[in-house]
C-alpha cells in the first residue's frame, strides 16, 4: 500500500465504525497560547477530557499533524542519527468521548491490524498496565492473540497522565517484531530497546482523575484516546526497516540527491544529512503554512533552530547556496492533496525558507571555521570542551543555536560548557536590561492597596490611598511642583498602560473644581496595583484626601477608536494576507495606532487598499462592540477567541466581540459602535525585522484631516497642470518623461563637449610629452562618465597616464588611468599614483593598475590635485 492509501484506509475503517472524521488541527495551536506546537492528536480535544468542553459527536478519528521539538517531547537531537525519529510526524488516532471503551478499542485495533492490513499475528505483541486485569482479559477473550504475547508493565510504560493532576488512565500498546534477524543476541525479547521490537499503537483508557493529593478518582464518563505513528506503520506495511525508505520520504530524498549529486547511503554521514533535510523540510513547511515564522523568540526560534541545523548539514553535502527551499515542491507534490494548506502557501513557504537560508548563509561558513578552530584548541588543551564564552560568541555573532554547537561538538567527541553559555546569556540580558529606561513607579507602590479599573466611569469620587515619591518612599503629602505616584482607594477610571494601549491622562480635582494634580500617565505594576503619575499643581495633595478623578475624555475617545480599529484591521489582515498573520506587537495611542504582524514580504499597494477598504466597510455597518467579562479561559478558546502566544491569561478573561466579524481576548477600552471610528487610513507599511511587518494607521479626525490634505493637494495639482483627475496621473508621467528626455539631451551635449575638449588635450599631450601626461577638470554628472573618458585616454595614449577630475555632488572625484604599454614596460600603476596623490591632498582612494579612483571631501582641492599630478608621477617613477 502507498502511504496515502494507508492513511485513507485507517480513516475509512473508523468511518465504518460510525466515527466522525475531522480534519487535522493546525500545528500552531492559535487558541492555546501555552503550547508551542500541536504535539499529539488529543490536543484539539483536551477540553473534552478536562470536562470543560463538548463536541457534537462521541466518536471521532483523524490524522493529526504534530511537531515535537520541546519539553519532554523533544526529538530534534535524534533526528538523522537514527531512521525513525522525526520533528514532524502524523498521528493516526481514534477517540471515544464517554461512548465505547476498552472492548471496542482493543477489538477494532486487532481487526484493523490483522484483517484489514494483514499483519502477521505472530509478529504482534500487546502490553497492558500491571493492574489492568480487564484489558488483559479482553485481549485474550476478544482477539486470537497468543497468551504469551500479552505482558504487564508498570506506570512508566503503560499509564498515561495529562499532567500532575487531571484525567489519566492505563494504556495498552501494540508492538511489532521485525524478526530474529534483527535481534541483538540470544536474550533479546519483547521490551528490548535494540530496535527489533517497535511500538505501533497506544490505546489510552481515560478512567481516572488524579487529585491534588495524588489519589485517583473514577471519572463519571470514561474515554478512549489512541495514537499511532503514521510514518512507523507505513514502514511496517511497506516492508521497510527505515521510515526514510518509505514513499513518504523518498521523493524528498531523491530531490536532495539530485541537487547534491550524492547518493543516499543509510550508514554514512551523508545518510544522516539526507535524513535531517527530509525531516526538517516537513516541520518547516507545515509550521509556516499554519502561521509560524522564523524569529528569535518562542516557536519562531524553534523554526530558526531547525532551519539552521538543516543548513549546516547542507554544508556537509557541499551546498553553499540556498537550497532547502527547493524541497518544498516535492513535499507539496506528495502531501498537497491531503493537506491543501501547504499547496496553497507553497510559494510563500519557499520564500520564507530561502530568505532565512540567505541570512544565515552569510555567517554560517565563518562560524564553522571558528568552531573548527575552537574544537582544535579544545583537543590540544586536553579539556575536550568548548568554553561557554566561545559557544555564546557563536550564538550571538554568527547565529549558531546552542544545540547546533553541541551537535557539532559531539561529532568531534567534544562537549560544550553549557553552564558557561547560560552565564554569558544571563550577563547579556542584564546588560540589555540596564539600558532600558525605568519609569517612575516601576516596582513601587503599596502591595496591600488594591485598585480596580472601572470600565464604565470616566470620572469618580474617591480618596488617595498612598503617595510614593520617585525613590519609592511613601509620603504623607506632596507639595506643589512635585511629581509623584498616587494610588487610589478601591477603584479608578484611569486605564493603566497594558496590552499595547497607552495609559490614561487627566486630573485630580477637589469638589469645588480646583485642579490639585495633572495625571501624566497611568501604569499597572502588579496585580490590581495601579499607579497614577501625578504633577501637583495646587498647594498640596494629602494621603486620605478625597478627590474627583477625571479622565481626559477626548483623548480616551481617540484611544478607544484606535483600539477597536486595531481589532478590525487584525481580522482584515488575516482575510487579505492569510491565516498565518499573527499579532507581534502593538501600540494604541490617541493620535495613531501601530500594529506589528507576522508576514514575510512587503504588502502590495493592492493589499493595503483591500485592508483599508475592508475596515472602512465594517465601520459603515456600525456593528455594536460587545465586551464579555469574566469568561472562563477554556470557554473563550472553545468559542474561537484570538489569543496571543506568550501572553499570560488568568482562569477568567475578557473578550471583545464585534458582531460575527471579530472575537479577541482583550482588556483594553473600546467604542460602543464601530461607526464611531469615523474613518480609517493606513499611513505606512514597513519592515520591523525578518518576517515582521508594521502598519501605522489613523482614525477619526486625524484620518479625516489626512484625506482633506490629500484632496487639497490633488486640487492644487489639477489647477497648476490644467487637467482633470482622470488625466492627472498621465499628465504627470508625461512631464516626468519630458524632463528625463531633456536631461538625457543635456547629458549628451555635455559629453560631446567634454569629448571634444578631451580629444584636443590628448593630441597636445601626445605632441608635447614623453611620456605623455594629461591632467584636467571636466564638467560631468557622474564618476562613470569620468571612467568612460578614462577608457578613451587609455586607448589613445597607451604609453602615458592621465588624471581626470570633476566636482560631483559637493565632492571632488578623481579618476587616474595608465596606458597598457607603459603599465607593462615601466610598471606604472594607477592605484599607486592615486594613493600617493591622496596623501598630499587629504583624500582617499585606490583601484587596479590600469584605473583607480579617489574622492576629496573638500572640492576646493581639486585644482591642487590636478596641478600635483605630474609632480607625483615624477616622484614615484623618477622621470
Short mmCIF file of N, CA and C in Angstrom, two decimals, residues 27-38 69 287 291-306 582 598 644-646:
data_model
loop_
_atom_site.label_atom_id
_atom_site.label_comp_id
_atom_site.label_asym_id
_atom_site.label_seq_id
_atom_site.Cartn_x
_atom_site.Cartn_y
_atom_site.Cartn_z
N UNK A 27 -0.78 22.87 13.24
CA UNK A 27 0.35 22.59 14.16
C UNK A 27 0.63 23.79 15.05
N UNK A 28 0.07 24.96 14.69
CA UNK A 28 0.17 26.14 15.55
C UNK A 28 -1.14 26.27 16.30
N UNK A 29 -1.16 25.93 17.58
CA UNK A 29 -2.41 25.96 18.35
C UNK A 29 -2.78 27.39 18.73
N UNK A 30 -3.42 28.09 17.79
CA UNK A 30 -3.71 29.52 17.98
C UNK A 30 -4.58 29.78 19.19
N UNK A 31 -5.42 28.81 19.55
CA UNK A 31 -6.31 29.03 20.68
C UNK A 31 -5.72 28.57 22.01
N UNK A 32 -4.47 28.11 21.97
CA UNK A 32 -3.82 27.66 23.21
C UNK A 32 -2.42 28.26 23.29
N UNK A 33 -2.30 29.50 23.81
CA UNK A 33 -1.00 30.17 23.84
C UNK A 33 0.00 29.52 24.78
N UNK A 34 -0.42 28.50 25.54
CA UNK A 34 0.51 27.82 26.45
C UNK A 34 1.30 26.74 25.73
N UNK A 35 0.94 26.42 24.49
CA UNK A 35 1.54 25.30 23.77
C UNK A 35 2.31 25.81 22.56
N UNK A 36 3.58 25.39 22.45
CA UNK A 36 4.39 25.81 21.30
C UNK A 36 3.82 25.25 20.00
N UNK A 37 3.66 23.93 19.95
CA UNK A 37 3.17 23.26 18.76
C UNK A 37 2.18 22.16 19.17
N UNK A 38 1.28 21.84 18.27
CA UNK A 38 0.43 20.67 18.48
C UNK A 38 1.34 19.45 18.46
N UNK A 69 9.42 19.28 19.41
CA UNK A 69 10.78 19.84 19.47
C UNK A 69 11.04 20.55 20.79
N UNK A 287 4.69 24.13 9.60
CA UNK A 287 4.60 25.20 10.61
C UNK A 287 4.38 26.56 9.95
N UNK A 291 1.08 29.35 10.01
CA UNK A 291 1.16 30.69 10.58
C UNK A 291 2.42 31.03 11.35
N UNK A 292 3.34 30.08 11.54
CA UNK A 292 4.58 30.39 12.27
C UNK A 292 5.61 30.99 11.31
N UNK A 293 6.55 31.74 11.86
CA UNK A 293 7.65 32.30 11.07
C UNK A 293 8.92 32.24 11.90
N UNK A 294 10.07 32.03 11.25
CA UNK A 294 11.34 32.03 12.00
C UNK A 294 11.56 33.38 12.67
N UNK A 295 12.01 33.35 13.93
CA UNK A 295 12.27 34.58 14.67
C UNK A 295 13.22 34.24 15.82
N UNK A 296 13.40 35.16 16.73
CA UNK A 296 14.30 34.93 17.85
C UNK A 296 13.57 34.59 19.14
N UNK A 297 12.27 34.33 19.07
CA UNK A 297 11.51 34.05 20.28
C UNK A 297 10.52 32.91 20.05
N UNK A 298 10.24 32.16 21.13
CA UNK A 298 9.18 31.17 21.13
C UNK A 298 9.28 30.17 20.00
N UNK A 299 8.12 29.87 19.40
CA UNK A 299 8.09 28.86 18.35
C UNK A 299 8.87 29.33 17.12
N UNK A 300 8.95 30.66 16.94
CA UNK A 300 9.74 31.18 15.82
C UNK A 300 11.21 30.81 15.94
N UNK A 301 11.73 30.80 17.18
CA UNK A 301 13.14 30.44 17.36
C UNK A 301 13.34 28.93 17.16
N UNK A 302 12.32 28.14 17.50
CA UNK A 302 12.41 26.71 17.24
C UNK A 302 12.56 26.48 15.74
N UNK A 303 11.76 27.18 14.94
CA UNK A 303 11.87 27.04 13.48
C UNK A 303 13.24 27.47 12.99
N UNK A 304 13.74 28.56 13.55
CA UNK A 304 15.06 29.05 13.15
C UNK A 304 16.14 28.01 13.48
N UNK A 305 16.02 27.38 14.64
CA UNK A 305 16.97 26.32 15.02
C UNK A 305 16.90 25.15 14.04
N UNK A 306 15.69 24.75 13.69
CA UNK A 306 15.52 23.64 12.76
C UNK A 306 16.14 23.97 11.41
N UNK A 582 -0.24 36.81 12.49
CA UNK A 582 -0.41 36.83 13.94
C UNK A 582 0.14 38.14 14.47
N UNK A 598 3.15 39.12 11.75
CA UNK A 598 3.98 38.18 11.00
C UNK A 598 3.58 38.18 9.53
N UNK A 644 -3.12 35.68 22.14
CA UNK A 644 -1.76 35.96 21.70
C UNK A 644 -0.80 34.97 22.33
N UNK A 645 0.07 34.34 21.49
CA UNK A 645 1.03 33.40 22.02
C UNK A 645 2.00 34.11 22.97
N UNK A 646 2.27 33.48 24.11
CA UNK A 646 3.21 34.05 25.08
C UNK A 646 2.56 34.97 26.07
#
